[in-house]
Amino acid sequence: MSNFRKGWQTMAKPVIIALDYADGAAAQALLTQFSGEDDLWIKVGMELFYREGPQFITALRSRGYHVFLDLKLYDIPHTVHQAMQQIGRLGAELTTVTGLGGADMISAAKEGLLEGAAEAGTTAPKLLAITQLTSMDEQAMHVTMQNDDFSLLNSVVHLAQLAATSGADGVISSALEVGKIHDATPAGFLTITPGIRLAEDARDDQSRVVTPRRAAELGSDGIVVGRSITQAKDPVAAYHAISQQFEGSTVY
Ligand code: C5P
């Protein structure tokens, strides 16, 4: 993986594999199958991070993987600031907060990341704000918000604008919302989209789902794919099929 330090700007749009496993050994078993791949992007979420801890992230980075640490922080600004100082030290390239935490929380997150990275002598991860989970649909939002007029799309676009003006580098949303988000935010603001399924795959608990090809057409800057790869009979073949559908353009 000689060229993993090329940096985000010059890389092809990534297909990020969600390593949603219970422990490092299970994650490693998948990664071993990908040993021939250059520039592999992986996402470590709560399940694996709570088990394996920060040293798992630094170990992955030192082995050349691009790491998206997806912990979706949501707390008062001071707590998020302090937590992000710790995350900023780890060398991950992307990380997340929950956009609903508001402008002050997002700014505090960004500040904490920059401070932690500077102290550790590394580069801060790009900060992505979760807009609305891709497992939610409009009906579920009506129930959650006790409001039948609640518009999921308006909420996603509003949270993306708030994130952009609060210092985030991008958002997580469904690919279905990417066009409106790009219209409403500055050029270069990233849209990373989970909720990806090949046409033949099960939706599982996801609601706002699209294929990799459709995500590319809609303008996603990167896709996050878990079960369509990790539970495929041949994960490497599934990754290649998905990458082929999504490929075509570079980020900038
Ligand atoms: O298995 P699947 O492809 O559905 O996994 C999607 C991954 O993306 C999971 O790790 C999930 O935590 C994450 N995610 C999501 N929706 C969001 C943010 C993150 O599905 N809004």
mmCIF file of C-alpha atoms and ligand atoms in Angstrom:
data_model
loop_
_atom_site.group_PDB
_atom_site.id
_atom_site.type_symbol
_atom_site.label_atom_id
_atom_site.label_comp_id
_atom_site.label_asym_id
_atom_site.label_seq_id
_atom_site.Cartn_x
_atom_site.Cartn_y
_atom_site.Cartn_z
ATOM 1 C CA MET A 1 0.000 0.000 0.000
ATOM 2 C CA SER A 2 2.745 2.372 -1.015
ATOM 3 C CA ASN A 3 0.682 5.316 -2.137
ATOM 4 C CA PHE A 4 -1.885 5.541 0.678
ATOM 5 C CA ARG A 5 -0.482 8.904 1.708
ATOM 6 C CA LYS A 6 -1.562 10.502 -1.561
ATOM 7 C CA GLY A 7 -4.234 12.297 0.409
ATOM 8 C CA TRP A 8 -7.959 12.694 -0.092
ATOM 9 C CA GLN A 9 -7.764 15.462 -2.697
ATOM 10 C CA THR A 10 -6.208 13.306 -5.391
ATOM 11 C CA MET A 11 -7.861 9.988 -4.598
ATOM 12 C CA ALA A 12 -10.653 8.326 -6.466
ATOM 13 C CA LYS A 13 -13.987 8.546 -4.690
ATOM 14 C CA PRO A 14 -13.742 5.891 -2.000
ATOM 15 C CA VAL A 15 -15.842 2.810 -1.417
ATOM 16 C CA ILE A 16 -15.520 2.556 2.373
ATOM 17 C CA ILE A 17 -15.980 -0.912 3.843
ATOM 18 C CA ALA A 18 -17.849 -0.830 7.186
ATOM 19 C CA LEU A 19 -16.018 -3.252 9.484
ATOM 20 C CA ASP A 20 -19.080 -3.921 11.634
ATOM 21 C CA TYR A 21 -17.597 -6.829 13.587
ATOM 22 C CA ALA A 22 -17.578 -7.733 17.280
ATOM 23 C CA ASP A 23 -13.806 -7.956 17.614
ATOM 24 C CA GLY A 24 -10.493 -7.309 15.924
ATOM 25 C CA ALA A 25 -9.965 -10.954 14.973
ATOM 26 C CA ALA A 26 -13.183 -11.040 12.944
ATOM 27 C CA ALA A 27 -12.270 -7.719 11.306
ATOM 28 C CA GLN A 28 -8.790 -9.020 10.544
ATOM 29 C CA ALA A 29 -10.230 -12.162 8.927
ATOM 30 C CA LEU A 30 -12.006 -9.935 6.413
ATOM 31 C CA LEU A 31 -8.981 -7.672 5.864
ATOM 32 C CA THR A 32 -6.776 -10.689 5.155
ATOM 33 C CA GLN A 33 -8.953 -11.437 2.135
ATOM 34 C CA PHE A 34 -8.190 -7.931 0.841
ATOM 35 C CA SER A 35 -4.422 -8.202 1.217
ATOM 36 C CA GLY A 36 -3.816 -7.500 -2.488
ATOM 37 C CA GLU A 37 -5.759 -4.208 -2.500
ATOM 38 C CA ASP A 38 -4.151 -0.749 -2.552
ATOM 39 C CA ASP A 39 -5.814 2.277 -0.992
ATOM 40 C CA LEU A 40 -8.371 0.362 1.030
ATOM 41 C CA TRP A 41 -10.816 2.502 3.017
ATOM 42 C CA ILE A 42 -12.361 0.975 6.114
ATOM 43 C CA LYS A 43 -14.867 2.267 8.624
ATOM 44 C CA VAL A 44 -14.589 1.393 12.287
ATOM 45 C CA GLY A 45 -17.793 2.050 14.201
ATOM 46 C CA MET A 46 -18.926 1.799 17.788
ATOM 47 C CA GLU A 47 -19.148 -1.992 17.941
ATOM 48 C CA LEU A 48 -15.502 -2.593 17.102
ATOM 49 C CA PHE A 49 -14.072 0.557 18.701
ATOM 50 C CA TYR A 50 -15.674 -0.114 22.092
ATOM 51 C CA ARG A 51 -14.109 -3.569 22.043
ATOM 52 C CA GLU A 52 -10.646 -2.869 20.633
ATOM 53 C CA GLY A 53 -10.004 0.757 21.618
ATOM 54 C CA PRO A 54 -7.877 3.573 20.175
ATOM 55 C CA GLN A 55 -4.778 1.426 19.633
ATOM 56 C CA PHE A 56 -6.739 -0.540 17.041
ATOM 57 C CA ILE A 57 -7.091 2.646 14.974
ATOM 58 C CA THR A 58 -3.408 3.567 15.186
ATOM 59 C CA ALA A 59 -2.483 -0.002 14.258
ATOM 60 C CA LEU A 60 -4.728 0.083 11.170
ATOM 61 C CA ARG A 61 -3.239 3.399 10.110
ATOM 62 C CA SER A 62 0.310 2.171 10.531
ATOM 63 C CA ARG A 63 -0.578 -0.732 8.246
ATOM 64 C CA GLY A 64 -1.619 1.740 5.550
ATOM 65 C CA TYR A 65 -5.419 1.541 5.672
ATOM 66 C CA HIS A 66 -7.461 4.702 5.266
ATOM 67 C CA VAL A 67 -9.596 4.870 8.385
ATOM 68 C CA PHE A 68 -13.018 6.387 8.901
ATOM 69 C CA LEU A 69 -13.712 6.359 12.657
ATOM 70 C CA ASP A 70 -17.501 6.622 12.934
ATOM 71 C CA LEU A 71 -18.466 7.285 16.555
ATOM 72 C CA LYS A 72 -21.274 9.835 15.941
ATOM 73 C CA LEU A 73 -20.480 11.982 18.974
ATOM 74 C CA TYR A 74 -23.447 13.757 20.574
ATOM 75 C CA ASP A 75 -23.022 15.614 23.878
ATOM 76 C CA ILE A 76 -22.563 19.126 25.227
ATOM 77 C CA PRO A 77 -19.904 21.136 23.354
ATOM 78 C CA HIS A 78 -17.300 20.912 26.137
ATOM 79 C CA THR A 79 -17.509 17.105 26.336
ATOM 80 C CA VAL A 80 -17.406 16.717 22.569
ATOM 81 C CA HIS A 81 -14.418 19.061 22.397
ATOM 82 C CA GLN A 82 -12.482 16.975 24.926
ATOM 83 C CA ALA A 83 -13.450 13.681 23.275
ATOM 84 C CA MET A 84 -12.442 14.973 19.841
ATOM 85 C CA GLN A 85 -9.041 15.989 21.194
ATOM 86 C CA GLN A 86 -8.503 12.296 21.895
ATOM 87 C CA ILE A 87 -9.837 11.218 18.493
ATOM 88 C CA GLY A 88 -7.676 13.831 16.748
ATOM 89 C CA ARG A 89 -4.551 12.082 18.016
ATOM 90 C CA LEU A 90 -5.272 8.768 16.258
ATOM 91 C CA GLY A 91 -4.514 9.623 12.635
ATOM 92 C CA ALA A 92 -7.936 8.610 11.267
ATOM 93 C CA GLU A 93 -8.923 10.449 8.077
ATOM 94 C CA LEU A 94 -12.647 10.854 8.677
ATOM 95 C CA THR A 95 -14.761 11.001 11.807
ATOM 96 C CA THR A 96 -18.338 11.931 12.754
ATOM 97 C CA VAL A 97 -20.578 13.945 15.045
ATOM 98 C CA THR A 98 -24.369 13.917 15.149
ATOM 99 C CA GLY A 99 -25.521 17.096 13.391
ATOM 100 C CA LEU A 100 -28.503 17.493 15.720
ATOM 101 C CA GLY A 101 -26.020 18.486 18.457
ATOM 102 C CA GLY A 102 -26.047 21.950 16.912
ATOM 103 C CA ALA A 103 -23.635 24.628 15.731
ATOM 104 C CA ASP A 104 -21.686 25.051 18.977
ATOM 105 C CA MET A 105 -21.169 21.324 19.351
ATOM 106 C CA ILE A 106 -19.952 20.942 15.757
ATOM 107 C CA SER A 107 -17.505 23.870 16.089
ATOM 108 C CA ALA A 108 -16.229 22.442 19.376
ATOM 109 C CA ALA A 109 -15.724 19.082 17.680
ATOM 110 C CA LYS A 110 -13.673 20.647 14.908
ATOM 111 C CA GLU A 111 -11.546 22.630 17.356
ATOM 112 C CA GLY A 112 -10.901 19.535 19.478
ATOM 113 C CA LEU A 113 -9.821 17.524 16.450
ATOM 114 C CA LEU A 114 -7.366 20.198 15.304
ATOM 115 C CA GLU A 115 -5.905 20.566 18.797
ATOM 116 C CA GLY A 116 -5.523 16.824 19.369
ATOM 117 C CA ALA A 117 -3.921 16.281 15.973
ATOM 118 C CA ALA A 118 -1.500 19.191 16.466
ATOM 119 C CA GLU A 119 -0.453 17.862 19.881
ATOM 120 C CA ALA A 120 0.190 14.420 18.404
ATOM 121 C CA GLY A 121 1.923 15.805 15.316
ATOM 122 C CA THR A 122 -0.563 14.230 12.928
ATOM 123 C CA THR A 123 -3.227 15.443 10.469
ATOM 124 C CA ALA A 124 -6.729 15.975 11.842
ATOM 125 C CA PRO A 125 -9.506 13.828 10.403
ATOM 126 C CA LYS A 126 -12.113 15.516 8.256
ATOM 127 C CA LEU A 127 -15.254 16.079 10.298
ATOM 128 C CA LEU A 128 -18.533 14.764 8.948
ATOM 129 C CA ALA A 129 -21.917 15.503 10.529
ATOM 130 C CA ILE A 130 -24.633 12.855 10.504
ATOM 131 C CA THR A 131 -27.791 14.445 9.094
ATOM 132 C CA GLN A 132 -30.528 11.820 9.503
ATOM 133 C CA LEU A 133 -29.771 8.114 9.771
ATOM 134 C CA THR A 134 -30.324 6.173 6.572
ATOM 135 C CA SER A 135 -32.361 3.671 8.608
ATOM 136 C CA MET A 136 -35.027 6.402 9.093
ATOM 137 C CA ASP A 137 -37.774 7.135 6.608
ATOM 138 C CA GLU A 138 -40.257 9.992 6.564
ATOM 139 C CA GLN A 139 -42.905 8.011 8.461
ATOM 140 C CA ALA A 140 -40.473 7.114 11.252
ATOM 141 C CA MET A 141 -39.452 10.782 11.484
ATOM 142 C CA HIS A 142 -43.116 11.811 11.854
ATOM 143 C CA VAL A 143 -43.444 9.442 14.811
ATOM 144 C CA THR A 144 -40.104 10.504 16.341
ATOM 145 C CA MET A 145 -40.736 14.238 15.988
ATOM 146 C CA GLN A 146 -44.507 14.010 16.747
ATOM 147 C CA ASN A 147 -45.055 16.067 13.624
ATOM 148 C CA ASP A 148 -46.784 14.811 10.476
ATOM 149 C CA ASP A 149 -45.514 17.801 8.488
ATOM 150 C CA PHE A 150 -41.866 17.056 9.255
ATOM 151 C CA SER A 151 -39.891 16.900 5.989
ATOM 152 C CA LEU A 152 -36.932 14.563 6.134
ATOM 153 C CA LEU A 153 -35.339 16.154 3.068
ATOM 154 C CA ASN A 154 -35.661 19.700 4.451
ATOM 155 C CA SER A 155 -34.191 18.563 7.736
ATOM 156 C CA VAL A 156 -31.222 16.889 6.032
ATOM 157 C CA VAL A 157 -30.492 19.974 3.896
ATOM 158 C CA HIS A 158 -30.866 22.299 6.876
ATOM 159 C CA LEU A 159 -28.511 20.181 9.013
ATOM 160 C CA ALA A 160 -25.997 20.085 6.139
ATOM 161 C CA GLN A 161 -26.022 23.905 5.897
ATOM 162 C CA LEU A 162 -25.637 24.185 9.656
ATOM 163 C CA ALA A 163 -22.723 21.732 9.573
ATOM 164 C CA ALA A 164 -21.041 23.655 6.739
ATOM 165 C CA THR A 165 -21.271 26.997 8.552
ATOM 166 C CA SER A 166 -20.055 25.399 11.803
ATOM 167 C CA GLY A 167 -16.781 24.074 10.418
ATOM 168 C CA ALA A 168 -17.647 20.516 9.345
ATOM 169 C CA ASP A 169 -16.021 19.252 6.141
ATOM 170 C CA GLY A 170 -19.044 17.296 5.013
ATOM 171 C CA VAL A 171 -22.044 15.223 5.986
ATOM 172 C CA ILE A 172 -23.342 11.697 6.063
ATOM 173 C CA SER A 173 -26.704 11.364 4.342
ATOM 174 C CA SER A 174 -28.525 9.145 1.938
ATOM 175 C CA ALA A 175 -27.390 9.509 -1.674
ATOM 176 C CA LEU A 176 -30.992 10.521 -2.379
ATOM 177 C CA GLU A 177 -30.326 13.888 -0.698
ATOM 178 C CA VAL A 178 -26.891 14.620 -2.168
ATOM 179 C CA GLY A 179 -28.020 16.913 -5.025
ATOM 180 C CA LYS A 180 -29.926 19.247 -2.706
ATOM 181 C CA ILE A 181 -27.039 19.219 -0.196
ATOM 182 C CA HIS A 182 -24.493 20.190 -2.834
ATOM 183 C CA ASP A 183 -26.811 22.976 -4.039
ATOM 184 C CA ALA A 184 -27.035 24.358 -0.504
ATOM 185 C CA THR A 185 -23.390 24.093 0.629
ATOM 186 C CA PRO A 186 -20.022 25.425 -0.595
ATOM 187 C CA ALA A 187 -18.071 23.609 -3.336
ATOM 188 C CA GLY A 188 -15.954 20.804 -1.912
ATOM 189 C CA PHE A 189 -18.325 20.070 0.992
ATOM 190 C CA LEU A 190 -18.291 16.273 1.147
ATOM 191 C CA THR A 191 -21.292 13.961 1.008
ATOM 192 C CA ILE A 192 -20.531 10.441 2.176
ATOM 193 C CA THR A 193 -23.439 8.075 1.799
ATOM 194 C CA PRO A 194 -24.295 4.769 3.472
ATOM 195 C CA GLY A 195 -27.526 2.900 2.692
ATOM 196 C CA ILE A 196 -25.949 1.242 -0.345
ATOM 197 C CA ARG A 197 -27.231 -2.044 -1.710
ATOM 198 C CA LEU A 198 -26.689 -3.989 -4.936
ATOM 199 C CA ALA A 199 -30.041 -4.483 -6.656
ATOM 200 C CA GLU A 200 -30.166 -8.142 -5.599
ATOM 201 C CA ASP A 201 -29.285 -7.563 -1.912
ATOM 202 C CA ALA A 202 -31.600 -7.408 1.121
ATOM 203 C CA ARG A 203 -32.272 -3.952 2.614
ATOM 204 C CA ASP A 204 -31.875 -5.198 6.204
ATOM 205 C CA ASP A 205 -32.633 -2.290 8.575
ATOM 206 C CA GLN A 206 -31.879 0.429 6.006
ATOM 207 C CA SER A 207 -34.674 2.552 4.497
ATOM 208 C CA ARG A 208 -33.162 5.206 2.211
ATOM 209 C CA VAL A 209 -31.272 2.789 -0.022
ATOM 210 C CA VAL A 210 -29.675 3.160 -3.483
ATOM 211 C CA THR A 211 -27.315 1.123 -5.664
ATOM 212 C CA PRO A 212 -23.658 2.181 -6.035
ATOM 213 C CA ARG A 213 -24.309 3.276 -9.623
ATOM 214 C CA ARG A 214 -27.212 5.468 -8.576
ATOM 215 C CA ALA A 215 -25.103 6.942 -5.742
ATOM 216 C CA ALA A 216 -22.469 7.924 -8.335
ATOM 217 C CA GLU A 217 -25.114 9.450 -10.622
ATOM 218 C CA LEU A 218 -26.535 11.424 -7.707
ATOM 219 C CA GLY A 219 -23.094 12.869 -6.908
ATOM 220 C CA SER A 220 -21.990 11.049 -3.732
ATOM 221 C CA ASP A 221 -18.345 11.792 -2.878
ATOM 222 C CA GLY A 222 -17.906 8.391 -1.236
ATOM 223 C CA ILE A 223 -20.050 5.439 -0.236
ATOM 224 C CA VAL A 224 -20.068 3.327 2.920
ATOM 225 C CA VAL A 225 -20.887 -0.321 2.390
ATOM 226 C CA GLY A 226 -21.203 -2.905 5.151
ATOM 227 C CA ARG A 227 -23.262 -6.022 4.738
ATOM 228 C CA SER A 228 -23.304 -6.023 0.915
ATOM 229 C CA ILE A 229 -19.565 -6.714 1.177
ATOM 230 C CA THR A 230 -19.007 -8.311 4.585
ATOM 231 C CA GLN A 231 -21.843 -10.823 4.234
ATOM 232 C CA ALA A 232 -21.288 -11.578 0.552
ATOM 233 C CA LYS A 233 -20.202 -15.097 -0.378
ATOM 234 C CA ASP A 234 -17.098 -13.531 -1.923
ATOM 235 C CA PRO A 235 -16.454 -10.160 -0.214
ATOM 236 C CA VAL A 236 -13.582 -9.198 -2.543
ATOM 237 C CA ALA A 237 -15.701 -9.863 -5.642
ATOM 238 C CA ALA A 238 -18.573 -7.861 -4.118
ATOM 239 C CA TYR A 239 -16.166 -4.979 -3.360
ATOM 240 C CA HIS A 240 -14.943 -4.995 -6.964
ATOM 241 C CA ALA A 241 -18.477 -5.105 -8.369
ATOM 242 C CA ILE A 242 -19.485 -2.173 -6.153
ATOM 243 C CA SER A 243 -16.323 -0.194 -6.957
ATOM 244 C CA GLN A 244 -16.873 -0.745 -10.660
ATOM 245 C CA GLN A 245 -20.412 0.630 -10.410
ATOM 246 C CA PHE A 246 -19.283 3.591 -8.340
ATOM 247 C CA GLU A 247 -16.046 4.387 -10.146
ATOM 248 C CA GLY A 248 -15.633 6.941 -12.875
ATOM 249 C CA SER A 249 -14.742 10.227 -11.322
ATOM 250 C CA THR A 250 -12.379 11.650 -8.769
ATOM 251 C CA VAL A 251 -13.328 13.895 -5.883
ATOM 252 C CA TYR A 252 -11.928 17.198 -7.155
HETATM 253 O O1 C5P B 1 -24.413 -2.943 6.418
HETATM 254 P P1 C5P B 1 -24.696 -1.558 5.906
HETATM 255 O O2 C5P B 1 -24.150 -1.297 4.521
HETATM 256 O O3 C5P B 1 -26.157 -1.163 6.050
HETATM 257 O O4 C5P B 1 -23.857 -0.618 6.891
HETATM 258 C C1 C5P B 1 -23.915 0.782 6.809
HETATM 259 C C2 C5P B 1 -22.909 1.368 7.746
HETATM 260 O O5 C5P B 1 -23.018 2.788 7.693
HETATM 261 C C3 C5P B 1 -23.091 0.993 9.221
HETATM 262 O O6 C5P B 1 -21.796 0.859 9.773
HETATM 263 C C4 C5P B 1 -23.810 2.176 9.841
HETATM 264 O O7 C5P B 1 -23.405 2.413 11.178
HETATM 265 C C5 C5P B 1 -23.330 3.328 8.963
HETATM 266 N N1 C5P B 1 -24.237 4.477 8.881
HETATM 267 C C6 C5P B 1 -25.513 4.408 8.346
HETATM 268 N N2 C5P B 1 -26.314 5.529 8.279
HETATM 269 C C7 C5P B 1 -25.843 6.707 8.729
HETATM 270 C C8 C5P B 1 -24.559 6.789 9.260
HETATM 271 C C9 C5P B 1 -23.757 5.648 9.308
HETATM 272 O O8 C5P B 1 -25.930 3.330 7.914
HETATM 273 N N3 C5P B 1 -26.578 7.799 8.611
#
